[in-house]
mmCIF file of C-alpha atoms in Angstrom:
data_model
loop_
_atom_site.group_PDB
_atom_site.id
_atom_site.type_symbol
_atom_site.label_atom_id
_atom_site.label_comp_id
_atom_site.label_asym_id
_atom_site.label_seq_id
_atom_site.Cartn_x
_atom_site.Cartn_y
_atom_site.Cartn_z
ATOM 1 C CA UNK A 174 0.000 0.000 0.000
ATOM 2 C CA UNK A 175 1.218 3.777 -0.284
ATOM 3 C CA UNK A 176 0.040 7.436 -0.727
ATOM 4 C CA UNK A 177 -1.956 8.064 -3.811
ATOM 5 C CA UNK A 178 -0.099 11.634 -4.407
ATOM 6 C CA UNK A 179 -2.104 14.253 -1.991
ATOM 7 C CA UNK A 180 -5.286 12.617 -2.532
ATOM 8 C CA UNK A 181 -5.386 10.931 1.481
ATOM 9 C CA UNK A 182 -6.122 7.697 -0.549
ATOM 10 C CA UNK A 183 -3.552 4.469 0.199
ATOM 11 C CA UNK A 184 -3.642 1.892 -2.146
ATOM 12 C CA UNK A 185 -2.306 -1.149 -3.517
ATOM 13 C CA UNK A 186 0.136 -0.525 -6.234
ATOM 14 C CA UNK A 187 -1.279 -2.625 -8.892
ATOM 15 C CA UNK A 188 -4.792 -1.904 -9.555
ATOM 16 C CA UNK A 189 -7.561 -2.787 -12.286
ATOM 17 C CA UNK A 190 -8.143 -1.410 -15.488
ATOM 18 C CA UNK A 191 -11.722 -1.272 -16.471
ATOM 19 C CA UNK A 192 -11.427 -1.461 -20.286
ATOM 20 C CA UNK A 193 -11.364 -5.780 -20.489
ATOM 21 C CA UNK A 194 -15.317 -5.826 -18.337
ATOM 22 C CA UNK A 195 -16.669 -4.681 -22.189
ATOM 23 C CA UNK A 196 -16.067 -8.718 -23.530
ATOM 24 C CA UNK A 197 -16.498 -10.814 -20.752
ATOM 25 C CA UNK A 198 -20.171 -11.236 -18.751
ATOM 26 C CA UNK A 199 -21.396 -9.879 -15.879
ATOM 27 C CA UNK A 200 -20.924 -13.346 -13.702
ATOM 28 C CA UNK A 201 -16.993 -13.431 -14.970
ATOM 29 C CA UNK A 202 -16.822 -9.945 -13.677
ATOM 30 C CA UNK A 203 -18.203 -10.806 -10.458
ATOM 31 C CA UNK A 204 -15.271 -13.578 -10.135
ATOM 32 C CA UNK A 205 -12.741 -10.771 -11.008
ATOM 33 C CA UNK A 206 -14.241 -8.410 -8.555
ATOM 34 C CA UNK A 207 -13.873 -11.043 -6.047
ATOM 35 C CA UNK A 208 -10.459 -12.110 -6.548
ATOM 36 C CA UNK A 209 -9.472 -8.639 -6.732
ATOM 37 C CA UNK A 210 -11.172 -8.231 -3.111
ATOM 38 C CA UNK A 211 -8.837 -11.489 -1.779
ATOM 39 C CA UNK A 212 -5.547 -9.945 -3.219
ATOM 40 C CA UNK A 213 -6.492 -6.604 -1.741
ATOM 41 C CA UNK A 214 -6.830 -4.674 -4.904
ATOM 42 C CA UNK A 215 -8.439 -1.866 -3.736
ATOM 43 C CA UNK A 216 -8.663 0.570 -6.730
ATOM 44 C CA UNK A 217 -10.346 0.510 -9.847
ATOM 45 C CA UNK A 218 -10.396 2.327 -13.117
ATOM 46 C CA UNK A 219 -13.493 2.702 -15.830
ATOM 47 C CA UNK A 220 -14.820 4.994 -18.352
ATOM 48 C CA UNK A 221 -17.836 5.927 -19.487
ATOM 49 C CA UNK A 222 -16.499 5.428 -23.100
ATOM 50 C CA UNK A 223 -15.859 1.943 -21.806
ATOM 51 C CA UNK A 224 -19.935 0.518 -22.858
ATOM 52 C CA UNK A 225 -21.027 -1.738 -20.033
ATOM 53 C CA UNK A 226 -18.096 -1.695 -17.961
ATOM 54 C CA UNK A 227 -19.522 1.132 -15.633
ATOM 55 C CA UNK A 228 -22.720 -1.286 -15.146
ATOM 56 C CA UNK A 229 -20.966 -4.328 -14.767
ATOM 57 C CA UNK A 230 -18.372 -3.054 -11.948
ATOM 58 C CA UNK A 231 -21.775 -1.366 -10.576
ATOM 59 C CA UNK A 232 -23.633 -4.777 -10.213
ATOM 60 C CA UNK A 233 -20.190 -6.531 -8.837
ATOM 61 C CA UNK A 234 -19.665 -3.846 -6.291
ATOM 62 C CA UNK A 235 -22.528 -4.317 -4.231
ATOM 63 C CA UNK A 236 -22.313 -4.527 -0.978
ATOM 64 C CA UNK A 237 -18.787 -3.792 -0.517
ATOM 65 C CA UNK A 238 -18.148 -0.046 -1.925
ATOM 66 C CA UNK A 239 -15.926 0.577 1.368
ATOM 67 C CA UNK A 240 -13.366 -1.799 -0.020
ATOM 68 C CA UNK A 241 -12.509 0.033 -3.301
ATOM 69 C CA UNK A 242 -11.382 3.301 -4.515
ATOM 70 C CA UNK A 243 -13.524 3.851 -7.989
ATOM 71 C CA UNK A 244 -12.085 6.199 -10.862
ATOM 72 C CA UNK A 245 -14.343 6.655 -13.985
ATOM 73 C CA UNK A 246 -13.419 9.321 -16.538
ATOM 74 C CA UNK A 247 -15.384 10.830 -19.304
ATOM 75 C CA UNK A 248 -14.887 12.237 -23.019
ATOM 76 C CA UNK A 249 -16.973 15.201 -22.263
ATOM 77 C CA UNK A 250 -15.592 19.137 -22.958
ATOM 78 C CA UNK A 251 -18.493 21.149 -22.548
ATOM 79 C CA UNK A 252 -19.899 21.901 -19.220
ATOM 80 C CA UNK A 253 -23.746 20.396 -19.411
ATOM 81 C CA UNK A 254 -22.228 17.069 -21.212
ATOM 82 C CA UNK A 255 -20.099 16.704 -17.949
ATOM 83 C CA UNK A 256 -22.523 17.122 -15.866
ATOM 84 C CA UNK A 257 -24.480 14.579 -17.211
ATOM 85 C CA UNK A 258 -22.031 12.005 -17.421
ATOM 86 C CA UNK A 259 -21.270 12.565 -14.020
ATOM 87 C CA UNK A 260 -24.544 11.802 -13.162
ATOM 88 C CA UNK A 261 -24.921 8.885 -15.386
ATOM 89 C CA UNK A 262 -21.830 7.220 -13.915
ATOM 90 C CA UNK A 263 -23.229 7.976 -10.239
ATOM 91 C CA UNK A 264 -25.935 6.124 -11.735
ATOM 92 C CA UNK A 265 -24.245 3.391 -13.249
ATOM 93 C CA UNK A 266 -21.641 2.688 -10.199
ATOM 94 C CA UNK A 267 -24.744 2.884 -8.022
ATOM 95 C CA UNK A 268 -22.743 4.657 -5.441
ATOM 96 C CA UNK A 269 -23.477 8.178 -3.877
ATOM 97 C CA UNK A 270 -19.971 9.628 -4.663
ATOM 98 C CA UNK A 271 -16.818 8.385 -7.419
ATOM 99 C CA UNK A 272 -13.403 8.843 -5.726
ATOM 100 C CA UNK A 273 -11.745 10.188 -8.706
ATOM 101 C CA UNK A 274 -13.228 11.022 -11.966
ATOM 102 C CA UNK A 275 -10.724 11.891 -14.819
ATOM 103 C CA UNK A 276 -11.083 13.960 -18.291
ATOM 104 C CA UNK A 277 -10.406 11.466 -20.466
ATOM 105 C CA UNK A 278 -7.667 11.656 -23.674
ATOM 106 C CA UNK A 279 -7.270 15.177 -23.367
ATOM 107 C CA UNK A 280 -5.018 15.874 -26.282
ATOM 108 C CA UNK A 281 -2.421 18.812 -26.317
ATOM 109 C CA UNK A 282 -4.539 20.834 -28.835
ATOM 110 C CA UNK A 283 -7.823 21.279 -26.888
ATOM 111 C CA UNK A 284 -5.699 21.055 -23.269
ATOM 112 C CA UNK A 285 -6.316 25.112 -23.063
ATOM 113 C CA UNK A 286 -10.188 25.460 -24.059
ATOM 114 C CA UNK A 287 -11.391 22.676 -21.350
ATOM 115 C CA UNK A 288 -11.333 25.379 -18.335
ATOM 116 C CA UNK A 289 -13.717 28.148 -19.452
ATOM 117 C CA UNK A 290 -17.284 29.119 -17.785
ATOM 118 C CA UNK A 291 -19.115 26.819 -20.127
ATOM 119 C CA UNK A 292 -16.345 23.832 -20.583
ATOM 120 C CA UNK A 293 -16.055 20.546 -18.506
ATOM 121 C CA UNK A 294 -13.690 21.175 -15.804
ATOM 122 C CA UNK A 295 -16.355 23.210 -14.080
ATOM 123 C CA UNK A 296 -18.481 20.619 -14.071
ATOM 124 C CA UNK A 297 -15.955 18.814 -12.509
ATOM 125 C CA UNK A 298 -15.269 21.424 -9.672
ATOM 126 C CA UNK A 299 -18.823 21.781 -8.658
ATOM 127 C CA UNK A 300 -19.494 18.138 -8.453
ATOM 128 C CA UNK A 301 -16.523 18.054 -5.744
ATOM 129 C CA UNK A 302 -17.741 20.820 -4.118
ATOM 130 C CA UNK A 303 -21.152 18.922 -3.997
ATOM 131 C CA UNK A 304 -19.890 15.973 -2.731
ATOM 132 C CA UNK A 305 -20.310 13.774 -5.752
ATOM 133 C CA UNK A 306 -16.552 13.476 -6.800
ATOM 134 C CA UNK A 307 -13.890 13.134 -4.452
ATOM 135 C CA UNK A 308 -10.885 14.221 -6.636
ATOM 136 C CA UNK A 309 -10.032 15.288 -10.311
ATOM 137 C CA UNK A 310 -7.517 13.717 -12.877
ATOM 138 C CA UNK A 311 -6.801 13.965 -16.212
ATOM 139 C CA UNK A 312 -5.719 11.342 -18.618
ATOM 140 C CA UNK A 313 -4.034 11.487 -22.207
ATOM 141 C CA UNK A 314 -1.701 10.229 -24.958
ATOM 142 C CA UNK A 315 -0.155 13.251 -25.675
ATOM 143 C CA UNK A 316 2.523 14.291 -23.685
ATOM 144 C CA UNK A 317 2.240 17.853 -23.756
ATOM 145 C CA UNK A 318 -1.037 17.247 -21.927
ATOM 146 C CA UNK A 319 0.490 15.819 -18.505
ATOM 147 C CA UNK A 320 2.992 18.023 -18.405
ATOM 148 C CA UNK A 321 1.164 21.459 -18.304
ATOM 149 C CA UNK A 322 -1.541 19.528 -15.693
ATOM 150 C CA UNK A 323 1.444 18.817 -13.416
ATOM 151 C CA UNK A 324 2.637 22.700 -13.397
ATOM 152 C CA UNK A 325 -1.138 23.645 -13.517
ATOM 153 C CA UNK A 326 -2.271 22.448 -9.968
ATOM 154 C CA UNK A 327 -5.918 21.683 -11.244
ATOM 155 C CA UNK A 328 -5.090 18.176 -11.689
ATOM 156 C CA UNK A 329 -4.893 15.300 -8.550
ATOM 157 C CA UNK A 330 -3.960 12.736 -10.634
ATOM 158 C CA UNK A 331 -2.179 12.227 -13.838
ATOM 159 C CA UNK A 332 -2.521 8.864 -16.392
ATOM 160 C CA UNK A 333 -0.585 8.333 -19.368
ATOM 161 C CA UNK A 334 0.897 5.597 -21.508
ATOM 162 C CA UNK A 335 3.824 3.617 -19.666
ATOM 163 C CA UNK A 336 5.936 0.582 -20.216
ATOM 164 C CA UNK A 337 9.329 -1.216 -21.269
ATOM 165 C CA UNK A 338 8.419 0.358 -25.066
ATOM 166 C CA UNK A 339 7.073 3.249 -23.622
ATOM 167 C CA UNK A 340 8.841 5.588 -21.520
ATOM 168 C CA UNK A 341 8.820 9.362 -22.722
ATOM 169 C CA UNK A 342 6.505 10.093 -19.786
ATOM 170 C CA UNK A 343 9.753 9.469 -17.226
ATOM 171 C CA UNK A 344 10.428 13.389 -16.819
ATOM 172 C CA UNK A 345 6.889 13.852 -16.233
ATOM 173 C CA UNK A 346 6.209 11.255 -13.356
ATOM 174 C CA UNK A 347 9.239 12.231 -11.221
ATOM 175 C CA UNK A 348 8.212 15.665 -11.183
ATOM 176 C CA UNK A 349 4.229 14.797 -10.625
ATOM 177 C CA UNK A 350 5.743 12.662 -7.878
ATOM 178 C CA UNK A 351 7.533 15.165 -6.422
ATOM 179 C CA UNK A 352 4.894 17.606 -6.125
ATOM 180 C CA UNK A 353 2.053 15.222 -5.148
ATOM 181 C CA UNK A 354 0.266 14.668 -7.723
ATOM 182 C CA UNK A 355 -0.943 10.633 -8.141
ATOM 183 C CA UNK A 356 0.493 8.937 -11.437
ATOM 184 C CA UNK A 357 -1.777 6.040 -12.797
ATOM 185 C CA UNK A 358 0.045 4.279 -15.849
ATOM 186 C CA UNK A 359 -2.093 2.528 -18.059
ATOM 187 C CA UNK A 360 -1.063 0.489 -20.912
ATOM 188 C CA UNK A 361 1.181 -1.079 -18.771
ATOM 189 C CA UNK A 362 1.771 -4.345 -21.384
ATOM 190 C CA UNK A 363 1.555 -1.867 -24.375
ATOM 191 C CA UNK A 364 -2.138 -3.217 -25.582
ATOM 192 C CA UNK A 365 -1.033 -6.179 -24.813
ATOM 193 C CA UNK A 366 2.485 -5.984 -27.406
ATOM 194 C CA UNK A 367 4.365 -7.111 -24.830
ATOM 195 C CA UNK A 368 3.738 -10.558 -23.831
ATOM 196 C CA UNK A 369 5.861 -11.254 -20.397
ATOM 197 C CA UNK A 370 3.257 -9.785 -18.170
ATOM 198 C CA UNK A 371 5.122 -10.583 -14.944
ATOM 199 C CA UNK A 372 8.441 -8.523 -16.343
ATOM 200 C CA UNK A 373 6.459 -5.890 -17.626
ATOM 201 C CA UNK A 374 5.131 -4.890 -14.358
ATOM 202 C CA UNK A 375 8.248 -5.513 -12.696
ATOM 203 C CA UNK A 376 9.988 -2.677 -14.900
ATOM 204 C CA UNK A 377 6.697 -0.312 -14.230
ATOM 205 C CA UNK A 378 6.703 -0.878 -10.297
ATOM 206 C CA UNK A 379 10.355 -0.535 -9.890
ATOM 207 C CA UNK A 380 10.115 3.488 -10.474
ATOM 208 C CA UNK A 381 9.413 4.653 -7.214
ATOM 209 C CA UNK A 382 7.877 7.422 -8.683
ATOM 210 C CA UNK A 383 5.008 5.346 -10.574
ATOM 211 C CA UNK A 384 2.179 5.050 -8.047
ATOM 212 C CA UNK A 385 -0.087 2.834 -9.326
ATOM 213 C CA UNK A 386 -0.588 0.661 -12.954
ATOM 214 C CA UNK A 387 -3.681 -0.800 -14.028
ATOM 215 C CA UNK A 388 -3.890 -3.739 -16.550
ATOM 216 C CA UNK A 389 -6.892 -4.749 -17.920
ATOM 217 C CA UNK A 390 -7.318 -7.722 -16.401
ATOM 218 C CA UNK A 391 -10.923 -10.223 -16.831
ATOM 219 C CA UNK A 392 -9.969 -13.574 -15.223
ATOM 220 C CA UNK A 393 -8.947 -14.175 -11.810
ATOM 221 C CA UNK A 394 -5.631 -15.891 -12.780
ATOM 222 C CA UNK A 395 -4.815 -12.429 -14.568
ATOM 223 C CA UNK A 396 -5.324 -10.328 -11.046
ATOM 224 C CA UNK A 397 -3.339 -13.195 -9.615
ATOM 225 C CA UNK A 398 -0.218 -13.081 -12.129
ATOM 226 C CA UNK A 399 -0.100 -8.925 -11.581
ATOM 227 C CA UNK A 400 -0.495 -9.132 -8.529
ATOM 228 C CA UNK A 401 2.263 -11.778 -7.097
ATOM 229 C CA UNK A 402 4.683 -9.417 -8.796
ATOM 230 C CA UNK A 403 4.438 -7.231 -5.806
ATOM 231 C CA UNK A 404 6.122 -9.750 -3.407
ATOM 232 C CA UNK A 405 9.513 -9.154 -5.187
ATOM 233 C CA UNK A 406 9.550 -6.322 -8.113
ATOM 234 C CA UNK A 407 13.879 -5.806 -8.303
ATOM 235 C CA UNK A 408 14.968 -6.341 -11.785
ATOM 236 C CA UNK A 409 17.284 -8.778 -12.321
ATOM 237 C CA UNK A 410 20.487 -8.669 -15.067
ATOM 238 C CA UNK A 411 18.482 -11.326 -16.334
ATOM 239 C CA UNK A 412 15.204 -8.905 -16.965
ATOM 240 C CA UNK A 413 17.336 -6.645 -18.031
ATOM 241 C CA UNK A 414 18.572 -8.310 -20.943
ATOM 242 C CA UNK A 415 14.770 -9.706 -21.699
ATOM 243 C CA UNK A 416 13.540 -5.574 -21.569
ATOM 244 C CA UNK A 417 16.653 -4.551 -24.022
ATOM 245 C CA UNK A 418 15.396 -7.460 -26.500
ATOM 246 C CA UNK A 419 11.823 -6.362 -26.109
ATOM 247 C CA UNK A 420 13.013 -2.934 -26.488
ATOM 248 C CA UNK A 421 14.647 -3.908 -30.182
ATOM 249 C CA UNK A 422 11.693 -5.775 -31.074
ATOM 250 C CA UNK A 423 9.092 -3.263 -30.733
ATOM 251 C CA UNK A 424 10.879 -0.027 -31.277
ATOM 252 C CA UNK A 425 10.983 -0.433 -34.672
ATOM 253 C CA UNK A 426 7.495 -0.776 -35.574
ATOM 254 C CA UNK A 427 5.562 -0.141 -32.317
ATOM 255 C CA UNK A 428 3.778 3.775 -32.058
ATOM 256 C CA UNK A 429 4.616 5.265 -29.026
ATOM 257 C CA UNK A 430 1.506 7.833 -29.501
ATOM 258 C CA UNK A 431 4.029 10.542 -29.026
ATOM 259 C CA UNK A 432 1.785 12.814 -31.503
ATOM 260 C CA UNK A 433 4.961 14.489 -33.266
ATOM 261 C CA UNK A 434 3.486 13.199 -36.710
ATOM 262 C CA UNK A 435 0.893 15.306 -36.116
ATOM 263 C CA UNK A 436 -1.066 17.356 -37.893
ATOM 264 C CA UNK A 437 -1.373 15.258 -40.816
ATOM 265 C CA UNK A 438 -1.983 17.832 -44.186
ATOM 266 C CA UNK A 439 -4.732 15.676 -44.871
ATOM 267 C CA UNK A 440 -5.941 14.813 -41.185
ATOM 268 C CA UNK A 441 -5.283 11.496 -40.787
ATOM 269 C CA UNK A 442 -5.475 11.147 -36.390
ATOM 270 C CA UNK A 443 -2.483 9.036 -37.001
ATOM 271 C CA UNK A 444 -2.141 7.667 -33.491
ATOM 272 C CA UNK A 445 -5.356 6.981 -33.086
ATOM 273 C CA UNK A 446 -5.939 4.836 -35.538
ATOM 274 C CA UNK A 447 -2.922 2.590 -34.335
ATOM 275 C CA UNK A 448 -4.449 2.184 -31.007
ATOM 276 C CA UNK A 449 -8.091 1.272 -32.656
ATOM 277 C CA UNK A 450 -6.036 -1.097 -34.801
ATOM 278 C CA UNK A 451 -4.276 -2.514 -31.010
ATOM 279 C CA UNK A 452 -7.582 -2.594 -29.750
ATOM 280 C CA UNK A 453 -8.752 -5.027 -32.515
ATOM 281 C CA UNK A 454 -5.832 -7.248 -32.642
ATOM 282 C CA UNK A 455 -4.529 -7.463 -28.894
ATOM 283 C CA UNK A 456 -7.846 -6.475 -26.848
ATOM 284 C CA UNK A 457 -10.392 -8.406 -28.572
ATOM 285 C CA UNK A 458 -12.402 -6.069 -29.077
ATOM 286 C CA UNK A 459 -13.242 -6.455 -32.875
ATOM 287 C CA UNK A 460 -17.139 -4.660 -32.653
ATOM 288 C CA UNK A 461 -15.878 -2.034 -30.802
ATOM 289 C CA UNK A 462 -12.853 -0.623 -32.296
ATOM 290 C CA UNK A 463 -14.346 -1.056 -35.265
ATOM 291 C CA UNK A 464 -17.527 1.189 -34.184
ATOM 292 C CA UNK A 465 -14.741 3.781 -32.956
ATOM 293 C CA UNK A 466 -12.548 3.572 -36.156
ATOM 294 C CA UNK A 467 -16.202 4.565 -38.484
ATOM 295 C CA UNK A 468 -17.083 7.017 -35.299
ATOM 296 C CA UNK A 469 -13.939 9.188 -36.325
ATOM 297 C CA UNK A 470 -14.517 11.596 -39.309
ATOM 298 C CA UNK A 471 -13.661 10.137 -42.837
ATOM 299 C CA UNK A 472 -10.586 12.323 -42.864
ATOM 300 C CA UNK A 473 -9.504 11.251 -40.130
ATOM 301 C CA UNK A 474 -9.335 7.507 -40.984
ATOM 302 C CA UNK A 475 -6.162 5.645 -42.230
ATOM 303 C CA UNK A 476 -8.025 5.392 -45.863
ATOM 304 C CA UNK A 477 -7.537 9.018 -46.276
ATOM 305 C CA UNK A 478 -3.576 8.828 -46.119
ATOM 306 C CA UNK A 479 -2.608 10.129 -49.365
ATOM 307 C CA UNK A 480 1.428 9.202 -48.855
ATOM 308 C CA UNK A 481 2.166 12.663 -48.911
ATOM 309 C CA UNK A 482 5.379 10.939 -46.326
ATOM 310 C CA UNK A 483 5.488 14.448 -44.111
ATOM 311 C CA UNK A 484 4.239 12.059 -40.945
ATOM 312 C CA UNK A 485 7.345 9.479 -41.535
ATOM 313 C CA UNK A 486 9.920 12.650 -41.452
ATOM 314 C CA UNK A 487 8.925 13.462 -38.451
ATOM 315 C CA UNK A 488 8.468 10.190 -36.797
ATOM 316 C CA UNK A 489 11.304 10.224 -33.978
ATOM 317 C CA UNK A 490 11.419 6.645 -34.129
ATOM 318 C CA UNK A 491 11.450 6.252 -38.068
ATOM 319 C CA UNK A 492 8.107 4.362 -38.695
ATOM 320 C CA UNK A 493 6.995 3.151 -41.632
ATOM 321 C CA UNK A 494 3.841 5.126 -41.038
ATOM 322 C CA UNK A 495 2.176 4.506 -44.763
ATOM 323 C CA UNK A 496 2.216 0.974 -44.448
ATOM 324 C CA UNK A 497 1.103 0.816 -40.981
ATOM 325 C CA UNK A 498 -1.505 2.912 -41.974
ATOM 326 C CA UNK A 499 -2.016 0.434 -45.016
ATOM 327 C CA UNK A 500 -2.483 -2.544 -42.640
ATOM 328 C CA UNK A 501 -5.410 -0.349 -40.360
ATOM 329 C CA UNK A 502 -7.418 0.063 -43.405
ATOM 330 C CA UNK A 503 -7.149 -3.919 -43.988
ATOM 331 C CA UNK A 504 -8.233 -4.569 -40.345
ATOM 332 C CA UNK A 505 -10.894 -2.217 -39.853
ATOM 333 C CA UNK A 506 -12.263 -1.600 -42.895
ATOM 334 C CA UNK A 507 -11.972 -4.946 -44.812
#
C-alpha cells in the first residue's frame, strides 16, 4: 500500500483497469471483482467510453463499496455534457460519490479550451464541491497534456501511456511525484504488445515514482499473475537483458503515440488509428474498435492517407507510417 499523491487515498500498487469488463459477462466480472477483493486490490479504473463496464463493476460492487477506490473518466468538454455524465456514472456505479473522476484523452490541442465558464472542468469542480466526486484527474496520450496539468495544480492525478516500449513520460512522473500529484500508468503491457506480463510490471513498479498501474485484467488468474509481482519487483540482469530485447523488437514498428506526426496535411489522427487497430488485434475487441474507427470523421481515418510521407519525417522513431496505416485500413475496414 502507499500514498496516492495528496489525494489521502492508500492503495495497492497494482490496480484494475476497467477497459477488459466490455467482452467478458457480468458473472466473470463478479469472479474478477472477487479475486481482486482477496488480493487486496483496492482501486479501480473505468470509463464511461468503456460501454457496459460502468454497469458491470456497478452490479459486482454491491455490498462492498468501502473496499474500493472507484475512478471513472469521461470524453466530455463542454460543461452540461459533464454534468451529465457525471450523473450517469453515479448512476451506473450505483454509489453516492466516485473517488476520482478523470477527463479522459485530453489531447495537447484542446488542453487550453477545457477550463472556461461553459467547458467541462467546471463541471468537474462543482461536483466536488457537492460531494459527488472526491478528486479530479486527467488522462491522455499526448505528452504535452500531462505536463502542463502537473505545473497547472488543477489536476490530482495524472494517467498516461507507460511501459518497457514506452517511456517518454519518465520526466513527467518524477516531477508529478515530487509535487504530489498521483500517477496512474495505463497500458502497462503496451495493448497487450508485450507478452511477459510478470516482467512488464516488474519494470513499471520498480520506479518509485510510478504510483499505481492498471492492466486490464478479466480472469482471476490475470489479477493473480499482476499481482504476485508485488512480493519481489527488483529487476534482475536477467530482466534486463529480456527488456533490451523487447526494447529492439518493438521499437521499430511499435507507435509510441508521441503525436509528433501530427497534424497530418490531410488529417489522418495518425495515433489513433494505431491504437483502434491494437484494440482489434490485442484487446479483442473487434465490434468495438471497429464502431470507434467509423465514429472518427472520414478524414480522419487511415483510408484518407494520401502518402504525402510528411508524418514518416517526423516520426522520432522512423516508422513506416504509410504501411502501418495500409495494414489499419485492412483490419478495420476490410
Amino acid at each position: 500500500m502507499r500514498k496516492f499523491g495528496n489525494t489521502g487515498m492508500e492503495i495497492k500498487r497494482v490496480g484494475f483497469g476497467g477497459i477488459p469488463i466490455q467482452r467478458i459477462s457480468q458473472e466473470d466480472t463478479n469472479k474478477v471483482i472477487d479475486e481482486l477483493e482477496k488480493c487486496g486490490v483496492n482501486f479501480i479504473d473505468t470509463a464511461r467510453g468503456y460501454t457496459i463496464s460502468e454497469e458491470y463493476l456497478g452490479n459486482a460492487l454491491k455490498g462492498r463499496r468501502e473496499k474500493f477506490y472507484i475512478a471513472t473518466k469521461s470524453m466530455s468538454r463542454d460543461y452540461e455534457s459533464m454534468k451529465k455524465d457525471i450523473e450517469i456514472s453515479l448512476k451506473n456505479l450505483q454509489i453516492d460519490y466516485i473517488d476520482l473522476y478523470q477527463m479522459h484523452n485530453v489531447k495537447p490541442a484542446e488542453y487550453d479550451t477545457i477550463f472556461g465558464e461553459d467547458r467541462a472542468y467546471r463541471a468537474l469542480l462543482e461536483a466536488k464541491e457537492a460531494g459527488k466526486i472526491k478528486h479530479i484527474g486527467i488522462t491522455s496520450h499526448g505528452l504535452e497534456t500531462v505536463e502542463k496539468a502537473v505545473e497547472s495544480g488543477k489536476f490530482e492525478t495524472i494517467q498516461f501511456p507507460y511501459n518497457i516500449v514506452e517511456n517518454q513520460a519518465d520526466e513527467v512522473f518524477k516531477k508529478a511525484h515530487e509535487k504530489g500529484v498521483g500517477t496512474i500508468v495505463m497500458k502497462p503491457l503496451a495493448g497487450g504488445a508485450i507478452d511477459d506480463g510478470t516482467l512488464a510490471m516488474k519494470y513499471i513498479l520498480s520506479r518509485e515514482y510510478i504510483d499505481v498501474a492498471i492492466p486490464g485484467m478479466d480472469t482471476p488468474e490475470q489479477v493473480r499473475e499482476n499481482t504476485a509481482v508485488l512480493a519481489n519487483f527488483e529487476l534482475t540482469e536477467e530482466d534486463n537483458v529480456k527488456i533490451t530485447k523487447i526494447k529492439s523488437e518493438l521499437g521499430t514498428n511499435f507507435c509510441r503515440r508521441c503525436e509528433y506526426c501530427l497534424p497530418c496535411p490531410q488529417g489522418v489522427i495518425i495515433p489513433q488509428n494505431f491504437l483502434l487497430e491494437g484494440y482489434y488485434t490485442r484487446y479483442g475487441l473487434q465490434d468495438w474498435a471497429i464502431d470507434r474507427y467509423k465514429a472518427l470523421g472520414e478524414d480522419q481515418r487511415a483510408s484518407n492517407c494520401v502518402e504525402c510521407g510528411a508524418c514518416e519525417s517526423k516520426c522520432p522513431y522512423e516508422l513506416p507510417i504509410i504501411e502501418m496505416l495500409k495494414n489499419v485500413v485492412n483490419t478495420l475496414e476490410k
